[in-house]
XYZ file of C-alpha atoms in Angstrom:
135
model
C -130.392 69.155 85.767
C -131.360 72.549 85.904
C -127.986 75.449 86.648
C -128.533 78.243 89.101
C -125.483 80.713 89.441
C -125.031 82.864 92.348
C -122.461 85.565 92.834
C -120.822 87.646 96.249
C -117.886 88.039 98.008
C -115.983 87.676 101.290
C -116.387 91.390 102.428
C -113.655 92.547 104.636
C -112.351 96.011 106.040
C -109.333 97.167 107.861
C -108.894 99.080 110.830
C -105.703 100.448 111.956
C -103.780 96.885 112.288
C -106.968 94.832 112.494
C -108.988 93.187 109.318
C -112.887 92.265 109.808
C -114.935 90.107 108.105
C -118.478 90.352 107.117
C -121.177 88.142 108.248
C -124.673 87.911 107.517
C -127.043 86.051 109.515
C -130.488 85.275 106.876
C -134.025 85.797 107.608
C -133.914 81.937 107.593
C -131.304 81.506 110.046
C -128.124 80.494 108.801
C -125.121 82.709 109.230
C -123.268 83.212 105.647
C -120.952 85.419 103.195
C -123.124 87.957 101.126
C -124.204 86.308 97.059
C -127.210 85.973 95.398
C -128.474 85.094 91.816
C -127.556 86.687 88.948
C -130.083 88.322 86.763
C -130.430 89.037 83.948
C -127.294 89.758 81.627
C -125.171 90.386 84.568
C -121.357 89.658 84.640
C -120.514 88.299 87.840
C -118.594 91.024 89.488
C -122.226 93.111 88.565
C -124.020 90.612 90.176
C -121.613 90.412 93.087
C -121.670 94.527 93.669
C -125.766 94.889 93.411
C -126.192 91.434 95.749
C -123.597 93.694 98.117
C -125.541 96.773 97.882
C -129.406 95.343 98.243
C -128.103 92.922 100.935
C -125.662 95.178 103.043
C -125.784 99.014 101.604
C -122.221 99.263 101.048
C -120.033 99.349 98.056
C -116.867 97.772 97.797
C -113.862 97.423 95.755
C -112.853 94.045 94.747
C -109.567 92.824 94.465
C -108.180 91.539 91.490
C -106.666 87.943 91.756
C -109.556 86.232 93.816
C -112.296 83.913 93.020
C -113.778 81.136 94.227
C -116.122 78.884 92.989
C -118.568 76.910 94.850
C -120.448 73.792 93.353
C -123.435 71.922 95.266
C -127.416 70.953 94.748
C -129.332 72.687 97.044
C -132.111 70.379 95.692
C -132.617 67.469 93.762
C -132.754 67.847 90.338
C -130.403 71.674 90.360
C -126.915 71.894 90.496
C -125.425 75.868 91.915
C -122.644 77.500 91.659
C -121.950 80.720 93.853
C -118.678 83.008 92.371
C -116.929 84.997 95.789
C -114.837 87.619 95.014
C -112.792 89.670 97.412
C -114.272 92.915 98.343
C -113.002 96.018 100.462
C -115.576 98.295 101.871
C -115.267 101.505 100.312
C -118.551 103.337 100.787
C -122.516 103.377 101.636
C -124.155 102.884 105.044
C -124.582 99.511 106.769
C -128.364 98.562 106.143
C -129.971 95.099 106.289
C -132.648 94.109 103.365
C -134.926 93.061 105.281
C -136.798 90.519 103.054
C -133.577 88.366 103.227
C -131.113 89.686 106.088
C -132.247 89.616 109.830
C -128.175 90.646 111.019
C -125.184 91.837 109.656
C -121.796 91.678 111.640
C -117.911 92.492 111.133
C -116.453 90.544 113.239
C -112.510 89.147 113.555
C -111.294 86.303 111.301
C -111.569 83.514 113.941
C -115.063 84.613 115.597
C -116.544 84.836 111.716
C -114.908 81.883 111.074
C -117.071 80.057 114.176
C -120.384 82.083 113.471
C -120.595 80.521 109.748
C -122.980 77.586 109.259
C -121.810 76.110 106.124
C -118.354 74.336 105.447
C -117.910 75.857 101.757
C -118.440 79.351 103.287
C -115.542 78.734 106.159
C -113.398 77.222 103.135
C -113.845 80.368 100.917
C -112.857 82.360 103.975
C -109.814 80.660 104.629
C -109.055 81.055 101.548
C -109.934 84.974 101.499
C -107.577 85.514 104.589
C -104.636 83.235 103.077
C -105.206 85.756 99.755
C -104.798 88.692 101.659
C -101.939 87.545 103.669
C -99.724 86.979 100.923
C -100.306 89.682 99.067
């Protein structure tokens, strides 16, 4: 079996009383969290930041405590796992790459929730919002 590793992160930011989540819908149609692979000697959180940054243009701040790993074939003969981390907008200017992103959206934890294709992404947001709530 060949290993692929991916690496991203449930991107969220907070207005006044209100926390959005970021969505990105691919060049290839599905609507999903922000990862891709790692290169090179990369740590994850590396990998996680420049996948944020080529994908989005914005920098964020991860928060410590969070990560969740994601295990599936996305064809025979590879197995992948994609690392999310918890990030915080903190800077840049919202861009899509447009080799790989057609849309980017903040939208409200239940109407990101809907918009996401995949099961495993919906799971690791869940899981991002229950994170934050109990911190």
């Amino acid at each position: 079996m060949k290993q692929e590793k991916s690496c991203g992160a449930v991107i969220f930011r907070e207005n006044n009383t209100e926390r959005d989540y970021l969505i990105l819908t691919s060049t290839q149609g599905h609507t999903t969290l922000c990862k891709g692979h790692v290169e090179g000697r990369e740590t994850e959180h590396e990998t996680a930041a420049r996948e944020i940054m080529e994908e989005t243009g914005l920098t964020v701040d991860f928060l410590d405590g969070f990560r969740e790993v994601i295990t599936y074939s996305p064809k025979p003969g590879v197995i992948k796992d994609v690392v999310f981390f918890l990030g915080n907008v903190s800077g840049g200017a919202l861009a899509c790459q447009p080799e790989e992103v057609a849309a980017i959206r903040f939208l409200p934890f239940g109407e990101a929730l809907g918009a996401l294709t995949h099961q495993s992404d919906r799971d690791t947001l869940q899981k991002a919002r229950a994170f934050l709530e109990g911190r």
